[in-house]
mmCIF file of C-alpha atoms in Angstrom:
data_model
loop_
_atom_site.group_PDB
_atom_site.id
_atom_site.type_symbol
_atom_site.label_atom_id
_atom_site.label_comp_id
_atom_site.label_asym_id
_atom_site.label_seq_id
_atom_site.Cartn_x
_atom_site.Cartn_y
_atom_site.Cartn_z
ATOM 1 C CA MET I 1 178.702 -46.378 33.024
ATOM 2 C CA ARG I 2 178.179 -46.782 36.910
ATOM 3 C CA ILE I 3 175.115 -48.470 38.030
ATOM 4 C CA ASP I 4 173.752 -47.439 41.525
ATOM 5 C CA ALA I 5 171.441 -50.149 43.102
ATOM 6 C CA PRO I 6 170.232 -50.581 46.770
ATOM 7 C CA ASP I 7 172.252 -53.574 47.068
ATOM 8 C CA GLY I 8 175.554 -51.711 45.789
ATOM 9 C CA ALA I 9 176.985 -50.035 42.747
ATOM 10 C CA ILE I 10 179.135 -51.278 39.829
ATOM 11 C CA ALA I 11 180.901 -49.642 36.757
ATOM 12 C CA VAL I 12 180.202 -51.372 33.537
ATOM 13 C CA LEU I 13 181.579 -51.141 30.176
ATOM 14 C CA ALA I 14 179.809 -52.970 27.332
ATOM 15 C CA VAL I 15 182.050 -55.658 25.711
ATOM 16 C CA GLU I 16 180.455 -54.950 22.128
ATOM 17 C CA THR I 17 181.369 -51.044 22.410
ATOM 18 C CA ALA I 18 184.936 -51.488 24.150
ATOM 19 C CA ASP I 19 188.204 -51.101 22.078
ATOM 20 C CA ALA I 20 191.776 -51.442 23.237
ATOM 21 C CA ALA I 21 191.790 -47.740 24.422
ATOM 22 C CA ARG I 22 188.293 -47.705 26.184
ATOM 23 C CA LEU I 23 189.242 -50.733 27.876
ATOM 24 C CA ALA I 24 192.489 -49.647 29.152
ATOM 25 C CA ALA I 25 191.069 -46.371 30.388
ATOM 26 C CA PHE I 26 188.079 -48.202 32.140
ATOM 27 C CA ASP I 27 190.528 -51.098 33.466
ATOM 28 C CA PRO I 28 194.132 -50.034 33.400
ATOM 29 C CA GLY I 29 195.114 -53.043 35.835
ATOM 30 C CA GLY I 30 193.338 -55.536 33.528
ATOM 31 C CA ARG I 31 191.269 -56.939 36.805
ATOM 32 C CA ALA I 32 187.771 -56.269 35.558
ATOM 33 C CA ASP I 33 185.677 -59.240 35.627
ATOM 34 C CA LEU I 34 183.190 -60.226 32.806
ATOM 35 C CA LEU I 35 179.363 -60.141 33.536
ATOM 36 C CA LEU I 36 177.391 -62.357 31.373
ATOM 37 C CA SER I 37 173.564 -63.459 31.211
ATOM 38 C CA SER I 38 172.493 -66.708 32.709
ATOM 39 C CA ALA I 39 171.591 -68.056 29.307
ATOM 40 C CA ARG I 40 174.888 -67.255 27.787
ATOM 41 C CA ALA I 41 176.638 -68.870 30.744
ATOM 42 C CA ALA I 42 174.490 -71.999 30.436
ATOM 43 C CA THR I 43 175.546 -72.401 26.948
ATOM 44 C CA LEU I 44 179.300 -72.032 28.001
ATOM 45 C CA LYS I 45 178.755 -74.910 30.531
ATOM 46 C CA LEU I 46 178.299 -73.015 33.726
ATOM 47 C CA ALA I 47 175.012 -74.426 34.499
ATOM 48 C CA ASN I 48 176.513 -75.998 37.555
ATOM 49 C CA GLN I 49 176.526 -72.316 39.063
ATOM 50 C CA ARG I 50 173.273 -71.309 40.946
ATOM 51 C CA ASP I 51 172.769 -68.244 38.996
ATOM 52 C CA ALA I 52 173.518 -69.608 35.751
ATOM 53 C CA ALA I 53 170.581 -71.838 36.366
ATOM 54 C CA THR I 54 168.264 -68.888 37.012
ATOM 55 C CA PRO I 55 166.731 -66.710 34.268
ATOM 56 C CA GLY I 56 167.275 -63.356 34.638
ATOM 57 C CA MET I 57 170.024 -63.881 36.729
ATOM 58 C CA THR I 58 173.593 -62.860 35.936
ATOM 59 C CA VAL I 59 177.146 -64.484 36.067
ATOM 60 C CA THR I 60 180.371 -63.257 36.809
ATOM 61 C CA ILE I 61 183.468 -64.821 35.276
ATOM 62 C CA ALA I 62 186.685 -64.034 36.974
ATOM 63 C CA ARG I 63 189.239 -62.126 34.798
ATOM 64 C CA VAL I 64 192.312 -64.096 34.125
ATOM 65 C CA PRO I 65 195.326 -62.864 31.793
ATOM 66 C CA TRP I 66 194.271 -64.661 28.753
ATOM 67 C CA LEU I 67 190.770 -63.195 28.930
ATOM 68 C CA ASP I 68 191.530 -59.930 26.839
ATOM 69 C CA LEU I 69 189.246 -58.111 24.663
ATOM 70 C CA ASP I 70 189.312 -60.764 21.820
ATOM 71 C CA ALA I 71 188.550 -63.509 24.455
ATOM 72 C CA ALA I 72 185.895 -61.571 26.031
ATOM 73 C CA THR I 73 184.197 -60.848 22.515
ATOM 74 C CA ALA I 74 184.277 -64.447 21.743
ATOM 75 C CA LEU I 75 182.378 -65.091 24.815
ATOM 76 C CA ALA I 76 179.807 -62.463 24.361
ATOM 77 C CA ASP I 77 178.863 -63.258 20.709
ATOM 78 C CA PRO I 78 177.622 -67.071 20.337
ATOM 79 C CA ALA I 79 177.712 -66.352 16.534
ATOM 80 C CA LEU I 80 181.466 -66.609 16.925
ATOM 81 C CA ASP I 81 181.228 -70.182 18.650
ATOM 82 C CA LEU I 82 181.857 -72.163 15.655
ATOM 83 C CA GLU I 83 185.256 -69.937 15.096
ATOM 84 C CA THR I 84 186.700 -70.292 18.856
ATOM 85 C CA PRO I 85 184.771 -73.691 19.780
ATOM 86 C CA LEU I 86 187.426 -74.105 22.744
ATOM 87 C CA LYS I 87 186.756 -71.865 25.569
ATOM 88 C CA GLY I 88 187.660 -72.023 29.065
ATOM 89 C CA PRO I 89 188.235 -73.191 31.897
ATOM 90 C CA PHE I 90 186.476 -70.414 33.608
ATOM 91 C CA ALA I 91 185.946 -69.565 37.274
ATOM 92 C CA ALA I 92 182.882 -67.937 38.189
ATOM 93 C CA ARG I 93 182.540 -66.016 41.474
ATOM 94 C CA ALA I 94 179.478 -64.255 43.280
ATOM 95 C CA THR I 95 178.128 -61.254 41.369
ATOM 96 C CA VAL I 96 178.575 -57.886 43.326
ATOM 97 C CA ALA I 97 175.406 -55.877 43.651
ATOM 98 C CA PRO I 98 172.927 -58.379 41.886
ATOM 99 C CA ALA I 99 170.201 -55.716 41.264
ATOM 100 C CA ALA I 100 172.720 -53.245 39.724
ATOM 101 C CA ALA I 101 174.083 -56.269 37.404
ATOM 102 C CA ALA I 102 170.442 -56.860 36.254
ATOM 103 C CA GLY I 103 169.915 -53.357 35.663
ATOM 104 C CA ALA I 104 173.159 -53.532 33.218
ATOM 105 C CA MET I 105 171.526 -56.687 31.525
ATOM 106 C CA ARG I 106 168.222 -54.572 30.938
ATOM 107 C CA LEU I 107 170.235 -51.549 29.949
ATOM 108 C CA ALA I 108 171.921 -53.726 27.224
ATOM 109 C CA ARG I 109 168.679 -54.989 25.863
ATOM 110 C CA LEU I 110 167.469 -51.460 25.499
ATOM 111 C CA ALA I 111 170.700 -50.287 23.597
ATOM 112 C CA GLY I 112 170.541 -53.242 21.178
ATOM 113 C CA LEU I 113 173.811 -54.675 22.805
ATOM 114 C CA LEU I 114 174.978 -58.187 23.321
ATOM 115 C CA PRO I 115 174.192 -58.487 27.296
ATOM 116 C CA ALA I 116 177.878 -58.864 28.118
ATOM 117 C CA PHE I 117 179.712 -56.396 30.352
ATOM 118 C CA PHE I 118 183.405 -55.890 31.775
ATOM 119 C CA VAL I 119 182.498 -55.174 35.547
ATOM 120 C CA ALA I 120 184.580 -53.238 38.057
ATOM 121 C CA ASP I 121 184.078 -51.567 41.576
ATOM 122 C CA ALA I 122 182.028 -48.632 41.694
ATOM 123 C CA ALA I 123 185.166 -46.357 42.136
ATOM 124 C CA THR I 124 186.029 -46.705 38.407
ATOM 125 C CA ALA I 125 186.045 -43.593 36.797
ATOM 126 C CA VAL I 126 182.731 -43.433 34.305
ATOM 127 C CA GLU I 127 181.237 -41.037 32.023
ATOM 128 C CA ALA I 128 177.640 -41.446 33.154
ATOM 129 C CA ARG I 129 175.434 -42.643 35.973
ATOM 130 C CA THR I 130 172.015 -44.653 36.360
ATOM 131 C CA ASP I 131 170.058 -46.711 38.370
ATOM 132 C CA PRO I 132 167.625 -49.544 38.093
ATOM 133 C CA ALA I 133 164.753 -47.097 38.745
ATOM 134 C CA ASP I 134 165.877 -44.881 35.800
ATOM 135 C CA ILE I 135 166.239 -47.888 33.733
ATOM 136 C CA ALA I 136 162.607 -49.059 34.751
ATOM 137 C CA CYS I 137 161.455 -46.057 33.260
ATOM 138 C CA TYR I 138 161.783 -47.260 29.622
ATOM 139 C CA ASP I 139 159.562 -50.067 30.602
ATOM 140 C CA SER I 140 156.380 -47.806 31.216
ATOM 141 C CA PRO I 141 154.027 -47.729 28.375
ATOM 142 C CA GLN I 142 152.137 -44.651 29.921
ATOM 143 C CA ARG I 143 155.243 -42.747 29.242
ATOM 144 C CA LEU I 144 153.986 -42.240 25.636
ATOM 145 C CA ALA I 145 152.142 -39.603 23.745
ATOM 146 C CA ILE I 146 150.816 -38.302 20.302
ATOM 147 C CA ALA I 147 153.602 -36.312 18.616
ATOM 148 C CA SER I 148 151.966 -35.969 15.080
ATOM 149 C CA ARG I 149 149.221 -36.785 12.649
ATOM 150 C CA ALA I 150 148.367 -36.285 9.020
ATOM 151 C CA LYS I 151 146.427 -37.749 6.106
ATOM 152 C CA LEU I 152 148.226 -40.606 4.184
ATOM 153 C CA PRO I 153 146.851 -41.866 1.189
ATOM 154 C CA THR I 154 148.425 -45.245 0.621
ATOM 155 C CA ALA I 155 148.277 -48.146 -1.872
ATOM 156 C CA ALA I 156 146.194 -50.033 0.589
ATOM 157 C CA CYS I 157 143.538 -47.520 1.163
ATOM 158 C CA GLU I 158 143.451 -43.759 -0.129
ATOM 159 C CA GLN I 159 141.513 -42.838 3.118
ATOM 160 C CA ALA I 160 144.158 -43.568 5.525
ATOM 161 C CA GLU I 161 145.711 -41.423 8.493
ATOM 162 C CA ILE I 162 149.269 -41.878 9.850
ATOM 163 C CA ILE I 163 149.403 -41.012 13.658
ATOM 164 C CA ALA I 164 153.141 -40.758 15.283
ATOM 165 C CA PHE I 165 153.963 -41.519 19.090
ATOM 166 C CA ARG I 166 156.752 -40.711 20.951
ATOM 167 C CA GLY I 167 158.038 -42.284 24.121
ATOM 168 C CA LEU I 168 158.776 -39.410 26.682
ATOM 169 C CA ASP I 169 161.909 -41.215 28.040
ATOM 170 C CA ASP I 170 163.371 -43.063 25.081
ATOM 171 C CA ALA I 171 162.139 -40.687 22.156
ATOM 172 C CA VAL I 172 161.567 -44.232 20.153
ATOM 173 C CA GLU I 173 158.787 -43.576 17.655
ATOM 174 C CA HIS I 174 155.721 -45.802 16.997
ATOM 175 C CA ILE I 175 153.288 -45.567 14.043
ATOM 176 C CA ALA I 176 149.467 -46.154 13.839
ATOM 177 C CA LEU I 177 147.952 -46.183 10.436
ATOM 178 C CA LEU I 178 144.331 -45.678 10.408
ATOM 179 C CA ILE I 179 142.546 -47.503 7.379
ATOM 180 C CA GLY I 180 139.130 -46.459 6.099
ATOM 181 C CA THR I 181 136.495 -44.423 8.000
ATOM 182 C CA PRO I 182 135.470 -45.172 11.930
ATOM 183 C CA ASP I 183 131.946 -47.039 11.516
ATOM 184 C CA GLY I 184 131.249 -47.340 15.220
ATOM 185 C CA ASN I 185 132.252 -51.027 15.206
ATOM 186 C CA PRO I 186 135.417 -52.073 16.914
ATOM 187 C CA PRO I 187 138.148 -51.763 14.351
ATOM 188 C CA LEU I 188 140.212 -54.822 13.032
ATOM 189 C CA VAL I 189 143.571 -54.182 14.843
ATOM 190 C CA ARG I 190 146.956 -55.628 13.597
ATOM 191 C CA LEU I 191 149.956 -55.235 16.007
ATOM 192 C CA HIS I 192 153.076 -55.254 13.473
ATOM 193 C CA SER I 193 156.563 -55.246 14.972
ATOM 194 C CA GLU I 194 159.274 -53.485 12.525
ATOM 195 C CA CYS I 195 161.062 -55.898 10.334
ATOM 196 C CA LEU I 196 163.325 -54.196 7.965
ATOM 197 C CA THR I 197 164.440 -57.576 6.206
ATOM 198 C CA GLY I 198 160.904 -58.724 5.795
ATOM 199 C CA ASP I 199 158.878 -55.617 5.474
ATOM 200 C CA VAL I 200 161.391 -53.476 3.228
ATOM 201 C CA LEU I 201 163.796 -56.016 1.742
ATOM 202 C CA GLY I 202 161.481 -58.930 1.231
ATOM 203 C CA SER I 203 163.245 -61.644 3.077
ATOM 204 C CA LEU I 204 161.729 -64.999 3.009
ATOM 205 C CA LYS I 205 163.180 -66.171 6.159
ATOM 206 C CA CYS I 206 159.824 -64.694 8.028
ATOM 207 C CA ASP I 207 156.403 -64.022 7.173
ATOM 208 C CA CYS I 208 156.386 -60.273 8.139
ATOM 209 C CA GLY I 209 156.329 -58.692 4.809
ATOM 210 C CA PRO I 210 153.141 -60.923 3.729
ATOM 211 C CA GLN I 211 151.592 -60.531 7.159
ATOM 212 C CA LEU I 212 151.959 -56.837 6.938
ATOM 213 C CA ASN I 213 150.342 -56.549 3.163
ATOM 214 C CA GLY I 214 147.858 -59.170 4.183
ATOM 215 C CA ALA I 215 146.904 -57.208 7.333
ATOM 216 C CA LEU I 216 146.357 -53.802 5.056
ATOM 217 C CA ALA I 217 144.070 -55.477 2.561
ATOM 218 C CA ARG I 218 141.947 -57.287 5.307
ATOM 219 C CA MET I 219 141.325 -53.816 6.972
ATOM 220 C CA ARG I 220 140.572 -52.112 3.584
ATOM 221 C CA GLU I 221 138.076 -55.278 2.930
ATOM 222 C CA SER I 222 136.571 -54.778 6.524
ATOM 223 C CA GLY I 223 136.061 -50.898 5.955
ATOM 224 C CA TRP I 224 137.939 -49.924 9.035
ATOM 225 C CA GLY I 225 141.022 -51.073 10.803
ATOM 226 C CA VAL I 226 144.281 -49.805 12.370
ATOM 227 C CA LEU I 227 147.762 -50.820 11.845
ATOM 228 C CA LEU I 228 150.040 -50.525 14.978
ATOM 229 C CA TYR I 229 153.696 -50.443 13.571
ATOM 230 C CA LEU I 230 155.776 -51.020 16.772
ATOM 231 C CA ARG I 231 159.413 -50.064 16.575
ATOM 232 C CA GLN I 232 160.593 -53.568 18.468
ATOM 233 C CA GLU I 233 162.766 -54.855 15.696
ATOM 234 C CA GLY I 234 163.784 -58.694 16.004
ATOM 235 C CA ARG I 235 161.093 -59.367 18.889
ATOM 236 C CA GLY I 236 162.555 -56.315 20.850
ATOM 237 C CA ILE I 237 166.386 -57.286 20.723
ATOM 238 C CA GLY I 238 167.141 -55.141 17.830
ATOM 239 C CA LEU I 239 168.222 -55.338 14.232
ATOM 240 C CA ILE I 240 171.668 -56.274 14.650
ATOM 241 C CA ASN I 241 170.978 -58.718 17.387
ATOM 242 C CA LYS I 242 168.599 -60.173 15.037
ATOM 243 C CA LEU I 243 170.827 -60.678 12.252
ATOM 244 C CA ARG I 244 173.313 -62.558 14.816
ATOM 245 C CA ALA I 245 170.222 -64.635 15.441
ATOM 246 C CA TYR I 246 170.012 -65.308 11.752
ATOM 247 C CA ALA I 247 173.650 -66.321 11.824
ATOM 248 C CA LEU I 248 172.849 -68.763 14.749
ATOM 249 C CA GLN I 249 169.905 -70.081 12.546
ATOM 250 C CA ASP I 250 172.457 -70.941 9.876
ATOM 251 C CA GLN I 251 174.300 -72.914 12.449
ATOM 252 C CA GLY I 252 171.223 -75.044 13.111
ATOM 253 C CA PHE I 253 169.408 -73.427 15.966
ATOM 254 C CA ASP I 254 165.707 -72.298 15.727
ATOM 255 C CA THR I 255 164.566 -68.891 16.283
ATOM 256 C CA VAL I 256 163.990 -69.585 20.155
ATOM 257 C CA ASP I 257 167.266 -71.006 20.730
ATOM 258 C CA ALA I 258 168.882 -68.449 18.923
ATOM 259 C CA ASN I 259 167.701 -65.741 21.066
ATOM 260 C CA THR I 260 168.491 -67.506 24.291
ATOM 261 C CA ARG I 261 171.892 -68.286 23.209
ATOM 262 C CA LEU I 262 172.511 -64.470 22.611
ATOM 263 C CA GLY I 263 171.193 -64.010 26.164
ATOM 264 C CA PHE I 264 167.872 -62.384 25.559
ATOM 265 C CA GLY I 265 164.357 -63.781 26.279
ATOM 266 C CA VAL I 266 162.414 -65.699 23.610
ATOM 267 C CA ASP I 267 160.300 -62.482 23.156
ATOM 268 C CA GLU I 268 161.439 -59.048 24.481
ATOM 269 C CA ARG I 269 158.674 -57.122 22.960
ATOM 270 C CA ASP I 270 156.369 -55.050 25.151
ATOM 271 C CA PHE I 271 152.860 -55.158 23.777
ATOM 272 C CA GLY I 272 151.674 -52.658 26.519
ATOM 273 C CA VAL I 273 152.951 -50.033 24.220
ATOM 274 C CA ALA I 274 150.371 -51.178 21.800
ATOM 275 C CA ALA I 275 147.636 -50.944 24.415
ATOM 276 C CA ARG I 276 148.458 -47.238 25.382
ATOM 277 C CA MET I 277 148.458 -46.280 21.506
ATOM 278 C CA LEU I 278 144.938 -47.640 21.107
ATOM 279 C CA ALA I 279 144.004 -45.682 24.517
ATOM 280 C CA LEU I 280 145.492 -42.674 23.110
ATOM 281 C CA ILE I 281 143.611 -42.758 19.847
ATOM 282 C CA GLY I 282 140.257 -43.788 21.523
ATOM 283 C CA GLN I 283 140.078 -47.384 20.389
ATOM 284 C CA GLU I 284 139.721 -49.680 23.785
ATOM 285 C CA LYS I 285 137.310 -52.201 22.182
ATOM 286 C CA ILE I 286 138.837 -54.206 19.138
ATOM 287 C CA ARG I 287 138.914 -57.095 17.003
ATOM 288 C CA LEU I 288 142.489 -58.327 17.092
ATOM 289 C CA LEU I 289 144.054 -59.975 13.849
ATOM 290 C CA SER I 290 146.554 -62.326 15.402
ATOM 291 C CA ASN I 291 147.646 -65.824 15.818
ATOM 292 C CA ASN I 292 149.577 -64.855 19.148
ATOM 293 C CA PRO I 293 147.232 -65.336 22.293
ATOM 294 C CA GLU I 294 149.972 -63.563 24.069
ATOM 295 C CA LYS I 295 149.162 -60.171 22.302
ATOM 296 C CA ALA I 296 145.517 -60.428 23.219
ATOM 297 C CA ARG I 297 146.404 -61.540 26.877
ATOM 298 C CA VAL I 298 148.893 -58.437 27.234
ATOM 299 C CA LEU I 299 146.114 -56.047 25.671
ATOM 300 C CA ALA I 300 143.276 -57.283 27.732
ATOM 301 C CA ALA I 301 145.926 -56.846 30.960
ATOM 302 C CA HIS I 302 146.189 -53.042 29.984
ATOM 303 C CA GLY I 303 142.348 -52.310 29.454
ATOM 304 C CA ILE I 304 141.816 -53.223 26.073
ATOM 305 C CA ASP I 305 138.582 -55.108 25.354
ATOM 306 C CA VAL I 306 139.436 -57.630 22.554
ATOM 307 C CA VAL I 307 135.942 -58.925 21.387
ATOM 308 C CA GLU I 308 137.563 -60.960 18.823
ATOM 309 C CA GLN I 309 140.849 -62.696 17.906
ATOM 310 C CA VAL I 310 140.806 -62.882 14.197
ATOM 311 C CA PRO I 311 143.430 -65.532 12.623
ATOM 312 C CA HIS I 312 145.945 -64.163 10.182
ATOM 313 C CA ARG I 313 147.329 -66.935 8.325
ATOM 314 C CA ILE I 314 150.118 -66.798 5.634
ATOM 315 C CA ALA I 315 151.354 -69.501 3.344
ATOM 316 C CA ALA I 316 154.683 -70.974 4.066
ATOM 317 C CA ASN I 317 157.689 -70.781 1.602
ATOM 318 C CA PRO I 318 160.683 -73.245 1.730
ATOM 319 C CA HIS I 319 162.848 -70.750 3.594
ATOM 320 C CA ASN I 320 160.454 -69.968 6.406
ATOM 321 C CA ALA I 321 158.687 -73.215 7.016
ATOM 322 C CA ASP I 322 160.771 -74.093 10.005
ATOM 323 C CA TYR I 323 160.648 -70.647 11.480
ATOM 324 C CA LEU I 324 156.736 -71.081 11.406
ATOM 325 C CA ALA I 325 156.653 -74.422 12.866
ATOM 326 C CA THR I 326 158.807 -73.181 15.503
ATOM 327 C CA LYS I 327 156.210 -70.261 16.389
ATOM 328 C CA ARG I 328 153.647 -72.862 16.349
ATOM 329 C CA ASP I 329 155.396 -75.529 18.430
ATOM 330 C CA ARG I 330 157.561 -73.399 21.034
ATOM 331 C CA THR I 331 155.645 -70.205 21.373
ATOM 332 C CA GLY I 332 152.289 -70.894 20.967
ATOM 333 C CA HIS I 333 151.129 -69.199 17.740
ATOM 334 C CA GLN I 334 147.847 -70.443 16.478
ATOM 335 C CA LEU I 335 148.815 -71.604 13.061
#
């Protein structure tokens, strides 16, 4: 992939998707440097580099003969740190085309990949090209439209309707489930981010499954509500990276530190998408069922009138007590 930006262009190959043949074709001379996120660089004790101390910046590691694909994979994935604890020494160098490099990091997040790339000059042969402006299109919640809707009797409420939304740029599908019958009052609304492990498999590591079921029950009791099911697994880092975060939690890191060690933000979700969904179904005044003040803030910033924030508390279990404490103490949830 070639990324063109106003400050220059780079060619990148994601470490996670590389194999020996692809890397040889991309970098036959073995000279491509390694591009990492600032968070990952700090974990690798490169915080003395200016860019490693600046969130959102990238850090370039100079390629040396021993930095092959296996070594690059170990650098990219912090879940492997205990298996390969001794890394380095590394030589950092100035990042070429920082705006293009930042675009590569954003592209990794959108693709659900670890934010680590082999990076070469723009003359390298690549299969596709993009630029930061194209990548930024994926961050526009306005590029969302209703794709389909139908009646859907559910265990929570037989009088329910499902509405599917599709992103016009990324084709990601989000769902709204309307519970009960509109009565002229602001609906009780729950923003629920997809959680395969909790919603479907009954994981006890989080409170997502009980939150989902509890929200539907409270909407039924209130007579009228809207569940927005957002396809933003793992707080926006994707299923595979969420499982990597679980592996880091097994090593003793909390959910916040696990995400940042992977090279992602604490929360990569886009609640502007939820605001757009509410606007499309004509519900711009709501009661928000949430313990997260950030959801209310973002919805209000996108024109949704949150007339009330209703607490949504779920009892802890021995497996998620620390997780809930982290949400309360480090991400501002009102538990």
